[in-house]
CSV table of C-alpha atoms in Angstrom, one decimal:
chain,number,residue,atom,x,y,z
A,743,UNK,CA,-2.3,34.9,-77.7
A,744,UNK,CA,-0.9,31.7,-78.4
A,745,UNK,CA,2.7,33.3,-77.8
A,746,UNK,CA,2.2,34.7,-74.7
A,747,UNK,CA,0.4,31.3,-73.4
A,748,UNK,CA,3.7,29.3,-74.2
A,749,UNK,CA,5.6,32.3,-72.8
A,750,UNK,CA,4.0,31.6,-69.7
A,751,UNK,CA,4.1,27.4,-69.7
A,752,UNK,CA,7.9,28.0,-70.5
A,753,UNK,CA,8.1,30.1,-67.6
A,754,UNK,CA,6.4,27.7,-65.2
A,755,UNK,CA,8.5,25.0,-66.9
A,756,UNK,CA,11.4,26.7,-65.8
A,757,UNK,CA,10.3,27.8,-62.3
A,758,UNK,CA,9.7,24.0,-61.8
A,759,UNK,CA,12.9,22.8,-62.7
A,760,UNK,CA,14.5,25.0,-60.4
A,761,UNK,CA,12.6,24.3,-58.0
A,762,UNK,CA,13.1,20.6,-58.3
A,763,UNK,CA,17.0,21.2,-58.6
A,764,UNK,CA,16.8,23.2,-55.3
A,765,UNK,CA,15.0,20.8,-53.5
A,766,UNK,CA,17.9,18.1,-54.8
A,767,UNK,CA,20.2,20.2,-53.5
A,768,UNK,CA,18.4,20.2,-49.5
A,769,UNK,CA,18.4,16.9,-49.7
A,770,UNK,CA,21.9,16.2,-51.2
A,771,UNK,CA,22.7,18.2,-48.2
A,772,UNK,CA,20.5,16.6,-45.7
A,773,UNK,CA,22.1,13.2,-46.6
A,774,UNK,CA,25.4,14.9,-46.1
A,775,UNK,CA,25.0,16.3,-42.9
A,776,UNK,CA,23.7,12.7,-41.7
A,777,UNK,CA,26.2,11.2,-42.6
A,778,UNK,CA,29.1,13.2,-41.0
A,779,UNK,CA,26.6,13.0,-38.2
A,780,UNK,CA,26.6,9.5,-37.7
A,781,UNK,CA,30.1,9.3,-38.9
A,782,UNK,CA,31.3,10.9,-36.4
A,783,UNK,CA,29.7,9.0,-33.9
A,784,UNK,CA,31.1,5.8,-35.1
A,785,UNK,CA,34.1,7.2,-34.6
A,786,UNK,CA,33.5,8.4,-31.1
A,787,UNK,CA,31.9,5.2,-30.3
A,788,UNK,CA,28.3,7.0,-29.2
A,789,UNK,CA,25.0,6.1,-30.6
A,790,UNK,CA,22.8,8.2,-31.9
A,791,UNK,CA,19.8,8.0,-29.1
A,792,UNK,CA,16.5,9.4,-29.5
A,793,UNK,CA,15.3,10.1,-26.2
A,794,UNK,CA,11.4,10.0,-25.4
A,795,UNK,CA,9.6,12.2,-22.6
A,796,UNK,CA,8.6,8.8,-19.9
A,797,UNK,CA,5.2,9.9,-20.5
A,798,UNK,CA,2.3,7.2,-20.5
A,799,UNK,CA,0.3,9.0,-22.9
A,800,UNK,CA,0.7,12.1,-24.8
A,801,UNK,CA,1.1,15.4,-23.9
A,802,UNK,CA,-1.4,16.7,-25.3
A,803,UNK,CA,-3.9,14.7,-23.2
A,804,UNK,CA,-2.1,14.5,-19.6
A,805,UNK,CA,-3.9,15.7,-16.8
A,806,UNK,CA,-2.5,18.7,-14.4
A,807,UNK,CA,-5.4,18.8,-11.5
A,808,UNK,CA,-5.6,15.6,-10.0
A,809,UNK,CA,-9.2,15.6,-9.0
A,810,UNK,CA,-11.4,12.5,-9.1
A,811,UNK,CA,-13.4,12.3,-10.8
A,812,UNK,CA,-17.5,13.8,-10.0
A,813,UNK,CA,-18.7,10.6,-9.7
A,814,UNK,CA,-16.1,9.1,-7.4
A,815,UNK,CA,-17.0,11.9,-5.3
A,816,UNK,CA,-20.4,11.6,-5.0
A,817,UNK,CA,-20.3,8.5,-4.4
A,818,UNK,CA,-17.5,8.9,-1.3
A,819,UNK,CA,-19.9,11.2,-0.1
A,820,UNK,CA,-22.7,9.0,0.4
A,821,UNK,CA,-20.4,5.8,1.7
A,822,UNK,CA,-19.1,8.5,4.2
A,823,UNK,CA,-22.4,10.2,5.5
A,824,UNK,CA,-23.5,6.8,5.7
A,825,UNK,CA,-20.6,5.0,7.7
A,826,UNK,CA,-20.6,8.6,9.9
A,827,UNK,CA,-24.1,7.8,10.8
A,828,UNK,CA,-23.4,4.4,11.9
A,829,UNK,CA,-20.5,4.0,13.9
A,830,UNK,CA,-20.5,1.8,16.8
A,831,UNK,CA,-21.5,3.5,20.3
A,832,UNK,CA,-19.4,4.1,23.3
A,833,UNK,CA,-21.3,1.4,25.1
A,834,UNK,CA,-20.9,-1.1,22.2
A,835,UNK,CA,-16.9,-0.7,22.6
A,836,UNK,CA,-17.0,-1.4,26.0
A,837,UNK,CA,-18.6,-4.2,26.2
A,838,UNK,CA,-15.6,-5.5,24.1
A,839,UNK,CA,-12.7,-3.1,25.5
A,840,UNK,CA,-12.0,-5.1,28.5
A,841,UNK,CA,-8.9,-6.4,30.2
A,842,UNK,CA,-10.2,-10.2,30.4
A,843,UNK,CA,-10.4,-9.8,26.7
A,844,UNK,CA,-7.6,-8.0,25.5
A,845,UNK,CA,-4.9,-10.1,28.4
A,846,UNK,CA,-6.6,-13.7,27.5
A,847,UNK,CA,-4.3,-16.1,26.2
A,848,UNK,CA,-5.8,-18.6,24.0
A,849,UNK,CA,-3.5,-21.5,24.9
A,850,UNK,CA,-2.5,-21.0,28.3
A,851,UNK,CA,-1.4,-24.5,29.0
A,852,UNK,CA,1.7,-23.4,26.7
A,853,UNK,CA,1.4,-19.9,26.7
A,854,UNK,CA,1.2,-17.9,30.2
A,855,UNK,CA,-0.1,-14.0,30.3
A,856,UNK,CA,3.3,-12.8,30.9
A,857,UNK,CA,5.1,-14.5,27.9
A,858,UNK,CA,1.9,-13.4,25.8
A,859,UNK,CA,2.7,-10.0,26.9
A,860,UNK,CA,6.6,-10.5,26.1
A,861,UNK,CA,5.7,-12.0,22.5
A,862,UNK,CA,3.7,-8.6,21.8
A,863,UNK,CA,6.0,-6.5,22.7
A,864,UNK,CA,8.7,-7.7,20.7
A,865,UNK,CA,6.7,-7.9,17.5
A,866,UNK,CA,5.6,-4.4,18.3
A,867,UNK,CA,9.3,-3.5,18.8
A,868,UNK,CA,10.0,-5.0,15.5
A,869,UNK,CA,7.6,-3.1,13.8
A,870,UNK,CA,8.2,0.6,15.3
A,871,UNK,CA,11.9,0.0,15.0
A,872,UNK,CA,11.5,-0.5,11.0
A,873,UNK,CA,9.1,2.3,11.3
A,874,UNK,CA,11.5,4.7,12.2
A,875,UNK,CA,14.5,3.4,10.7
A,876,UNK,CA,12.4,4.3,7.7
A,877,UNK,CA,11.5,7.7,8.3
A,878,UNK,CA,14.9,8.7,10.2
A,879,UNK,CA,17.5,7.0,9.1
A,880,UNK,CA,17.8,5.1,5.9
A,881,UNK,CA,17.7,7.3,2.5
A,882,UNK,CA,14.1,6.3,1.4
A,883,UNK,CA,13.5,4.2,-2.1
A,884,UNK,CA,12.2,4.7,-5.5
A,885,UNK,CA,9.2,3.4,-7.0
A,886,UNK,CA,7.7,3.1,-10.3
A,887,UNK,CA,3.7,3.2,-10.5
A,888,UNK,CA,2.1,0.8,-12.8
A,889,UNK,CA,-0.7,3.1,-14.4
A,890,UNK,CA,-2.6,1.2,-16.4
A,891,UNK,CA,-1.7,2.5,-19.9
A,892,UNK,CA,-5.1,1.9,-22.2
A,893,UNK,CA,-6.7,4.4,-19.0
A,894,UNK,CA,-4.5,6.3,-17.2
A,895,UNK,CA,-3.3,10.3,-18.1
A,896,UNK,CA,-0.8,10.7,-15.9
A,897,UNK,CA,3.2,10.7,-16.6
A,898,UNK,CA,5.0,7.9,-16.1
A,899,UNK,CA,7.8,8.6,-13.8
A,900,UNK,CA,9.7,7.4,-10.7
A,901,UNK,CA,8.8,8.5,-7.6
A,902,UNK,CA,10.9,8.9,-4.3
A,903,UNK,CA,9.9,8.3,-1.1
A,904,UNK,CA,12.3,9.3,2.1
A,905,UNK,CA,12.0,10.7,5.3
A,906,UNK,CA,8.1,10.7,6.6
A,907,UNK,CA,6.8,10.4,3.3
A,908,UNK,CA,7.4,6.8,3.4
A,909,UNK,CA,4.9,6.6,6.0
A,910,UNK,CA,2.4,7.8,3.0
A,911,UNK,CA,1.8,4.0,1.9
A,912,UNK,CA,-1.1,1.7,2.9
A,913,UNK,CA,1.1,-0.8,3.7
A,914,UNK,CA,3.2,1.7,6.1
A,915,UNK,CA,0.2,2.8,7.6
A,916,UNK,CA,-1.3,-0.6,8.3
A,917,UNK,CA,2.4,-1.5,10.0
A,918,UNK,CA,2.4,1.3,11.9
A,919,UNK,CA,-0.7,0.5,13.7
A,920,UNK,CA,0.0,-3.0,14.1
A,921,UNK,CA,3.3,-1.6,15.9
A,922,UNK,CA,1.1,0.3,18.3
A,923,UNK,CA,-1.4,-2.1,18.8
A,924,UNK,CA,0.7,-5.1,19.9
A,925,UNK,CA,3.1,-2.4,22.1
A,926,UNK,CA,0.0,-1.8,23.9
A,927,UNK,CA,-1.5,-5.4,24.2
A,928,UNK,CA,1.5,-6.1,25.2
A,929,UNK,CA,1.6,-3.8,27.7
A,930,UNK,CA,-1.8,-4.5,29.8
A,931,UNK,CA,-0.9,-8.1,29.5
A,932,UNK,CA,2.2,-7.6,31.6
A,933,UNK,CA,0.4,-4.7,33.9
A,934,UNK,CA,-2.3,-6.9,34.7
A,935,UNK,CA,-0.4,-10.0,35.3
A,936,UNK,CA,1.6,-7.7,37.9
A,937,UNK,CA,-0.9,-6.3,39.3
A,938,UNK,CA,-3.8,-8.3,39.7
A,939,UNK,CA,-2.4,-10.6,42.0
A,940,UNK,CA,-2.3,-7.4,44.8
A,941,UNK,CA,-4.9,-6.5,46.8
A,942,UNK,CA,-5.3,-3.0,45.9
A,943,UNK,CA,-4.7,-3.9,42.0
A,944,UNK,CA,-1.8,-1.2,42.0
A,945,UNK,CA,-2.0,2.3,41.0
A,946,UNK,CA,-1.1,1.8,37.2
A,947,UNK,CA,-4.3,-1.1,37.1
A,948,UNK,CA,-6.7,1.5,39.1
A,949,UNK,CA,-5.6,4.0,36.8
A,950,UNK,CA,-6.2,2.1,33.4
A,951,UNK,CA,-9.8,0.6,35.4
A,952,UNK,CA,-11.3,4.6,36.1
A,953,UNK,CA,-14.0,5.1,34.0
A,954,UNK,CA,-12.6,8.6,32.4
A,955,UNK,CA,-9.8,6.6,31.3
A,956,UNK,CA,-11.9,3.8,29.5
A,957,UNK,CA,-10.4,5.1,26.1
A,958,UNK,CA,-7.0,3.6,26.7
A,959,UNK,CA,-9.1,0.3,25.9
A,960,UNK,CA,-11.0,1.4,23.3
A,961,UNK,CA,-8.4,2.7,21.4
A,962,UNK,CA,-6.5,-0.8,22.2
A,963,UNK,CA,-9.5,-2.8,20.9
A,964,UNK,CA,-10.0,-0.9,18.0
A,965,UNK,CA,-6.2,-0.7,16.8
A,966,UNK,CA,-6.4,-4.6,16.4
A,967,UNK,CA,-9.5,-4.8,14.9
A,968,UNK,CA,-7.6,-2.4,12.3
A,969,UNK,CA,-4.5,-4.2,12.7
A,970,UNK,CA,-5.7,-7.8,11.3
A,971,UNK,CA,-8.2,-6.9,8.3
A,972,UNK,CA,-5.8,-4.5,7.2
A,973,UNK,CA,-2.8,-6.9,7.1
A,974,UNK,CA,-4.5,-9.3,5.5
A,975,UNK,CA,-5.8,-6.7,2.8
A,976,UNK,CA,-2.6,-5.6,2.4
A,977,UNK,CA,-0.4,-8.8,1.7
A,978,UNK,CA,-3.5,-10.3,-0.5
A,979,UNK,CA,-3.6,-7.0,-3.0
A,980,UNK,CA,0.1,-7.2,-2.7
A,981,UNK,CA,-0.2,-11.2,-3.8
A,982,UNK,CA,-2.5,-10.7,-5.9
A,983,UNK,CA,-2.1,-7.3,-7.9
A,984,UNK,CA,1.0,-5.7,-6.9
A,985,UNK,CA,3.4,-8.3,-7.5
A,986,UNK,CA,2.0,-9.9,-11.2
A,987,UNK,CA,1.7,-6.1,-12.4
A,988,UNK,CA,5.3,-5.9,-11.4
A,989,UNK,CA,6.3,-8.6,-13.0
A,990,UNK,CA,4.4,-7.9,-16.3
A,991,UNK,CA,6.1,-4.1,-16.3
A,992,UNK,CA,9.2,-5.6,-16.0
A,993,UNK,CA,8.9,-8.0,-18.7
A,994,UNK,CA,7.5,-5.4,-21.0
A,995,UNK,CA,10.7,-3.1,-19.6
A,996,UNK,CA,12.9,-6.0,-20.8
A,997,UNK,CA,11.6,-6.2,-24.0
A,998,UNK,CA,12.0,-3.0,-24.6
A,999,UNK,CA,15.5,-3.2,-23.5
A,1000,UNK,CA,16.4,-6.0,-25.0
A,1001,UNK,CA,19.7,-4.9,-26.3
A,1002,UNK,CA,20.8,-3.0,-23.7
A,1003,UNK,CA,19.5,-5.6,-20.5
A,1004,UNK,CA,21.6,-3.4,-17.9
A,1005,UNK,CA,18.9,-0.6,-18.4
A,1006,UNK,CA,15.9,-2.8,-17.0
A,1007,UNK,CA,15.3,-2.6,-13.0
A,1008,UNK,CA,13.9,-5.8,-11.2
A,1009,UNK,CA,10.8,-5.1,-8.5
A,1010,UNK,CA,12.4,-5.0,-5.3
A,1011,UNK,CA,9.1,-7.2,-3.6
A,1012,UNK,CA,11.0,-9.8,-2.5
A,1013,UNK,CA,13.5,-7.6,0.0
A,1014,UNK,CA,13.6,-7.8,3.7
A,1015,UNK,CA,11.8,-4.4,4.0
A,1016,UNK,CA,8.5,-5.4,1.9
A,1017,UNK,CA,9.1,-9.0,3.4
A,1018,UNK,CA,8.2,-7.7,6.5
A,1019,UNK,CA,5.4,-5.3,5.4
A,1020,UNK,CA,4.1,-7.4,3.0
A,1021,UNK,CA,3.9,-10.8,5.0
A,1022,UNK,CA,4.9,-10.7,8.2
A,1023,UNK,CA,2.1,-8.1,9.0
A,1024,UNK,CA,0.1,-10.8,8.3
A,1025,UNK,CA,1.6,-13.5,9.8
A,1026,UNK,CA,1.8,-11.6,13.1
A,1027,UNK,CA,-1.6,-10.9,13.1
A,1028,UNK,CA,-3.0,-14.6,12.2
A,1029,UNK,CA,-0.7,-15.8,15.0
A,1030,UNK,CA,-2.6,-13.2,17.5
A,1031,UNK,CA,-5.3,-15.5,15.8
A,1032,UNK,CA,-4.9,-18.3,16.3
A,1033,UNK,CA,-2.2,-18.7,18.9
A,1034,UNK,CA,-1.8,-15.6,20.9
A,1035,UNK,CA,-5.0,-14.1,22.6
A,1036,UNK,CA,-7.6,-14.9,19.7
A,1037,UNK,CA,-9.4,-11.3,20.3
A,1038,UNK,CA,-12.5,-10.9,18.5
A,1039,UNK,CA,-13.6,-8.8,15.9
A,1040,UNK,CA,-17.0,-7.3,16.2
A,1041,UNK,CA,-19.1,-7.9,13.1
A,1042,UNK,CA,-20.9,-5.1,14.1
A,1043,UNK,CA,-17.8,-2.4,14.0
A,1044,UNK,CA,-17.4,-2.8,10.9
A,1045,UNK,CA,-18.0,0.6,9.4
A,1046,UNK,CA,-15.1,1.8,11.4
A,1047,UNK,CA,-11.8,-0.3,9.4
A,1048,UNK,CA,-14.3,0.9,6.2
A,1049,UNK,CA,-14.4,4.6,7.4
A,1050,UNK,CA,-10.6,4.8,8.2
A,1051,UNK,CA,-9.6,3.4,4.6
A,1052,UNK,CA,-12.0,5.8,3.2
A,1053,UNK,CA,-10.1,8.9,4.7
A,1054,UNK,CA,-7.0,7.0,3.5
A,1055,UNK,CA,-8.1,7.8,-0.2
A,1056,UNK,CA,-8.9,11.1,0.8
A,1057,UNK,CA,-5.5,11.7,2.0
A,1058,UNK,CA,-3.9,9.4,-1.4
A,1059,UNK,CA,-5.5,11.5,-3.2
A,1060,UNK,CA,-4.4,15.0,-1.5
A,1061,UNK,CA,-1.0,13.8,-1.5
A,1062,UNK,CA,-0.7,12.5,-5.1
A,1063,UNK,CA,-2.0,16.2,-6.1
A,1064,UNK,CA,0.0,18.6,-3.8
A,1065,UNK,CA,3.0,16.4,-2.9
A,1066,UNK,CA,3.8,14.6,-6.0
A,1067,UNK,CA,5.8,11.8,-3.5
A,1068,UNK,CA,8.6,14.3,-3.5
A,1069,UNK,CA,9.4,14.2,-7.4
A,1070,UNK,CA,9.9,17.4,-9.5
A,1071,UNK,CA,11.9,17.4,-12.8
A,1072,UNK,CA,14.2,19.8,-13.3
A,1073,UNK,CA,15.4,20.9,-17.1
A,1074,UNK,CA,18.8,20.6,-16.8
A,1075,UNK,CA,21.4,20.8,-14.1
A,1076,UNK,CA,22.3,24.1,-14.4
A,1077,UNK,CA,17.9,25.5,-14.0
A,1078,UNK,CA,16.7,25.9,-10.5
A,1079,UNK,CA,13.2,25.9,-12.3
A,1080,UNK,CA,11.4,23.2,-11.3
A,1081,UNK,CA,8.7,21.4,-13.5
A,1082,UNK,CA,5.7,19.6,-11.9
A,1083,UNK,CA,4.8,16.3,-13.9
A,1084,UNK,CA,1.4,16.5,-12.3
A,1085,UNK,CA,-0.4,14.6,-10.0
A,1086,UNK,CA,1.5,11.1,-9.4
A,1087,UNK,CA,0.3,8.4,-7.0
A,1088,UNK,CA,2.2,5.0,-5.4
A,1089,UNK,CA,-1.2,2.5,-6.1
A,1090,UNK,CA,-2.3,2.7,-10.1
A,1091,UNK,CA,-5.5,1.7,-9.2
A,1092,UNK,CA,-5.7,5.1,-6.7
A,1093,UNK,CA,-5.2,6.7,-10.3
A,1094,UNK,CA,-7.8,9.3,-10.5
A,1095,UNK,CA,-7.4,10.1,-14.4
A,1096,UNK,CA,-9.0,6.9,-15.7
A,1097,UNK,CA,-13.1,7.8,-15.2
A,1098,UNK,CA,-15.4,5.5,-14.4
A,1099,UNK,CA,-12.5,2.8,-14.1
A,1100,UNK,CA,-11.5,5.4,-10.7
A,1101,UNK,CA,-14.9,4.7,-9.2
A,1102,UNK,CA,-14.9,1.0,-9.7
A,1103,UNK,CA,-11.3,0.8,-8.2
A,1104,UNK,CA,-13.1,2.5,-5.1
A,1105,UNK,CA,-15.7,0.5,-4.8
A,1106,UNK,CA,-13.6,-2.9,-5.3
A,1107,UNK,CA,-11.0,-1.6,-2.6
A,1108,UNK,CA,-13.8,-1.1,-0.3
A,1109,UNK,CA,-15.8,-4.5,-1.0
A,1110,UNK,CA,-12.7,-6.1,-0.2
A,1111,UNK,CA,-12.0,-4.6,3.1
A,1112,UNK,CA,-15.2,-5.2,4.0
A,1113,UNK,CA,-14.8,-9.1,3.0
A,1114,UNK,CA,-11.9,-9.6,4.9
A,1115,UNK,CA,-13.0,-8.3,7.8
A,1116,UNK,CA,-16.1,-9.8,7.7
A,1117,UNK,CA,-13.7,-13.2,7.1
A,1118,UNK,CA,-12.0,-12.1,10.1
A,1119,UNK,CA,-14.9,-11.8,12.5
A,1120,UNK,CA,-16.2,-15.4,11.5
A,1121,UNK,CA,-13.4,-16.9,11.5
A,1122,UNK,CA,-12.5,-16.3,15.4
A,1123,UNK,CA,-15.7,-16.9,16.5
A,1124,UNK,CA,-15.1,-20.7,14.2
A,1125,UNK,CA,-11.9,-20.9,16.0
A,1126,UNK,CA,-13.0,-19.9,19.5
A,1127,UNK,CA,-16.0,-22.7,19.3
A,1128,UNK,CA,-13.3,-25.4,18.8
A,1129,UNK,CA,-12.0,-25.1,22.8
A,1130,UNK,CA,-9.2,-22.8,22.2
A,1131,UNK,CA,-10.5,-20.1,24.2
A,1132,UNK,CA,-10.7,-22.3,27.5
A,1133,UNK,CA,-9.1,-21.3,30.1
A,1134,UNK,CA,-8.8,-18.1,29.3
A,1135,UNK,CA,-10.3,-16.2,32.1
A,1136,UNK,CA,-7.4,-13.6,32.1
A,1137,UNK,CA,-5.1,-15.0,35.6
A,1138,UNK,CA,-2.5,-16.1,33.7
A,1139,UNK,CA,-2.1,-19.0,36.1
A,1140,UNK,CA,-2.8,-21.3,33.5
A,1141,UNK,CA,-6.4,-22.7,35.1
A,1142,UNK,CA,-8.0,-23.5,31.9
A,1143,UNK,CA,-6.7,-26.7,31.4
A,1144,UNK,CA,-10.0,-28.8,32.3
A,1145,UNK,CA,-10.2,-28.3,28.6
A,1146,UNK,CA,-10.0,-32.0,27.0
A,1147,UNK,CA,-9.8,-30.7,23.5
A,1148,UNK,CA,-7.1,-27.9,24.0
A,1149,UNK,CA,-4.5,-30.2,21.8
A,1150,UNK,CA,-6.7,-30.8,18.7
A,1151,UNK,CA,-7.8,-27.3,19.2
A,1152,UNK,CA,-3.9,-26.2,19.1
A,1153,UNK,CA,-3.5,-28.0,16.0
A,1154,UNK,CA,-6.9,-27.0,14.2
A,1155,UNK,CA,-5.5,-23.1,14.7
A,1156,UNK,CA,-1.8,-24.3,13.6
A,1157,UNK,CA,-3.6,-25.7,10.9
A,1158,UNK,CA,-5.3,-22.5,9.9
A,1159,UNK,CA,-2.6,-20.6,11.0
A,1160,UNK,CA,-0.4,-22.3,7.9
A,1161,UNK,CA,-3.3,-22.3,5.4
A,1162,UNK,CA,-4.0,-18.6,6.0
A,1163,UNK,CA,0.1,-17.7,5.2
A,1164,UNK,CA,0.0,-19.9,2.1
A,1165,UNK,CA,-3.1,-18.1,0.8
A,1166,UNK,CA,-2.4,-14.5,1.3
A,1167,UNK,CA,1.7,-14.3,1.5
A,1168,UNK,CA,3.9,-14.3,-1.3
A,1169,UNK,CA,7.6,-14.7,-0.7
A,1170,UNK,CA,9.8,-15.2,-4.7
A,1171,UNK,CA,8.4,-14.6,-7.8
């Protein structure tokens, strides 16, 4: 017995050694391999570079559907039935949809009806013209969404936006009806200025007056009381989150690539395009303000600039599932196989992947737009008080100027006009 059992502990004593000495041998040849490997890239002058998937979290927990979450849209649900159920009536626009309104001129000492109506339509011009140079001409841009990475799911990738899909923005959406809504102002201001001098009011006036055709005012009215909330909502998240998230990606990006520097791509903010998107939305519309026509803002239509941002989410979120921006990955140049990285969307805080994090994003997009237009509403009605709106009675002829405090009311709306860019623009880093 005592043979056989050192038989056996020879044996395994042997089967050990060899299978130390093979495993010697693996990695004798490992190191071997490696180091013609990365000999011959010394000699050829490449580095060896491992290259990662540009994935914000792992694979394994990345989400494919896109969906908010049940919560999110429960709650959307409610905010909608209940916005639905209290929009402003017909007669409520009306009383506010009127020429006298939407043709005053606030200063009319220095600003007469037609050169209101000028003004308007060049800013509109400016506005469509960019709009369409966007969608028709130049070659789109590329973005990169700043998920937040403790929450978010989704891959981190760049995304393209070109042709109309570059109308899929807040920011282009929010320009686009400030376009329209100034081409139109502008419009009736020069219509009624030539017309309501005649006796018969002209054919175009009568036309626009008829009662079936009332909607051409409504519409007007309700485009600028879009038009200014909106701008300012825009440039003050773009101030305000959008630009320091940008500028903390890109110095993380920098760090990162701190030894190759060429690899890290600066935020493109401060170019003419998201100049004029980003601040000059805004300044347009506090000059309509304060300087232009000073057309109120009914605090009672309030659930309509609420409702229309709601369906904006709706339609984010729609796009970020089935349209991806217009980004699909492709393995290699020579595969006509396209990959989907998922959903993707152009806001991180539209992210739908982080929970209850979605919701309050919701909710704290909404509160704001309601805040500024509240802002709004007060804020010409502060402004009107001050004798600014004398004069105004729509002639154009400049008969308001009984109005003793017209100058210091002039420089009280300058005044706000300057405070108002300073708090919500941003133009450098």
């Amino acid at each position: 017995m005592t043979t056989i059992l050192r038989n056996r502990s020879n044996n395994s004593t042997k089967d050990e050694e060899k299978d130390n000495e093979e495993n010697k041998m693996r990695i004798n040849t490992a190191k071997a391999v490696s180091k013609a490997v990365a000999g011959a890239s010394v000699a050829a002058s490449v580095p060896v570079v491992v290259t990662i998937p540009p994935t914000s979290t792992s694979t394994n927990n990345k989400i494919q559907s896109g969906i908010p979450p049940w919560h999110t849209i429960i709650l959307l649900l409610i905010i909608l039935i209940l916005l639905i159920g209290n929009l402003p009536t017909t007669q409520s626009l009306d009383d506010y949809a009127t020429l006298q309104i939407i043709t005053k001129t606030k200063f009319p000492l220095y600003l007469s009806m037609k050169g209101l109506g000028y003004l308007r339509l060049l800013i509109g011009g400016i506005a469509l013209s960019l709009t369409l140079h966007l969608c028709l001409l130049k070659d789109g841009w590329e973005l990169m969404p700043n998920y937040l990475p403790k929450y978010t799911k989704l891959q981190h990738v760049k995304l393209r936006l070109q042709g109309f899909g570059t109308l899929c923005p807040f920011t282009s959406i929010s320009w686009f009806i400030l376009g329209i809504g100034f081409v139109l102002r502008g419009l009736l201001c020069l219509i009624y200025v030539n017309y309501h001098v005649s006796e018969d009011n002209g054919l175009i006036l009568n036309y626009i007056l008829q009662e079936n055709n009332s909607w051409l005012l409504r519409i007007t009215f309700i485009l600028w009381e879009l038009t200014g909330p909106y701008a300012v909502l825009t440039s003050s998240v773009v101030k305000y989150v959008i630009w320091p998230a940008a500028l903390r990606s890109q110095q993380i990006q920098s760090n990162s690539n701190s030894n190759s520097p060429n690899n890290s791509r600066k935020h493109n903010l401060a170019g003419y395009r998201n100049q004029l998107q980003h601040n000059w939305n805004s300044i347009f519309s506090l000059l309509e303000v304060t300087v232009f026509g000073g057309i109120p803002v009914c605090l009672y239509h309030i659930t309509i600039p609420i409702l229309v941002g709601c369906l904006y989410m709706i339609l984010t979120w729609l796009l970020g599932i089935y349209y991806h921006f217009g980004y699909n990955n492709k393995t290699n140049s020579k595969d006509t196989k396209k990959t989907s990285v998922g959903p993707q969307y152009i806001y991180f805080f539209m992210d739908t992947s982080m929970g209850i994090l979605t919701t309050y994003c919701m909710v704290g997009l909404l509160f704001a737009m309601m805040t500024i237009y509240l802002f709004f509403s007060v804020i010409i009605q502060i402004l009107d008080t001050g004798g600014g709106s004398g004069g105004g009675s729509g002639s154009g002829s400049g008969s308001g100027s009984g109005d003793n405090d017209t100058e210091d009311s002039l420089i009280v709306n300058i005044i706000f006009l300057i405070i108002g860019i300073l708090v919500v623009c941003r133009f450098r880093d």
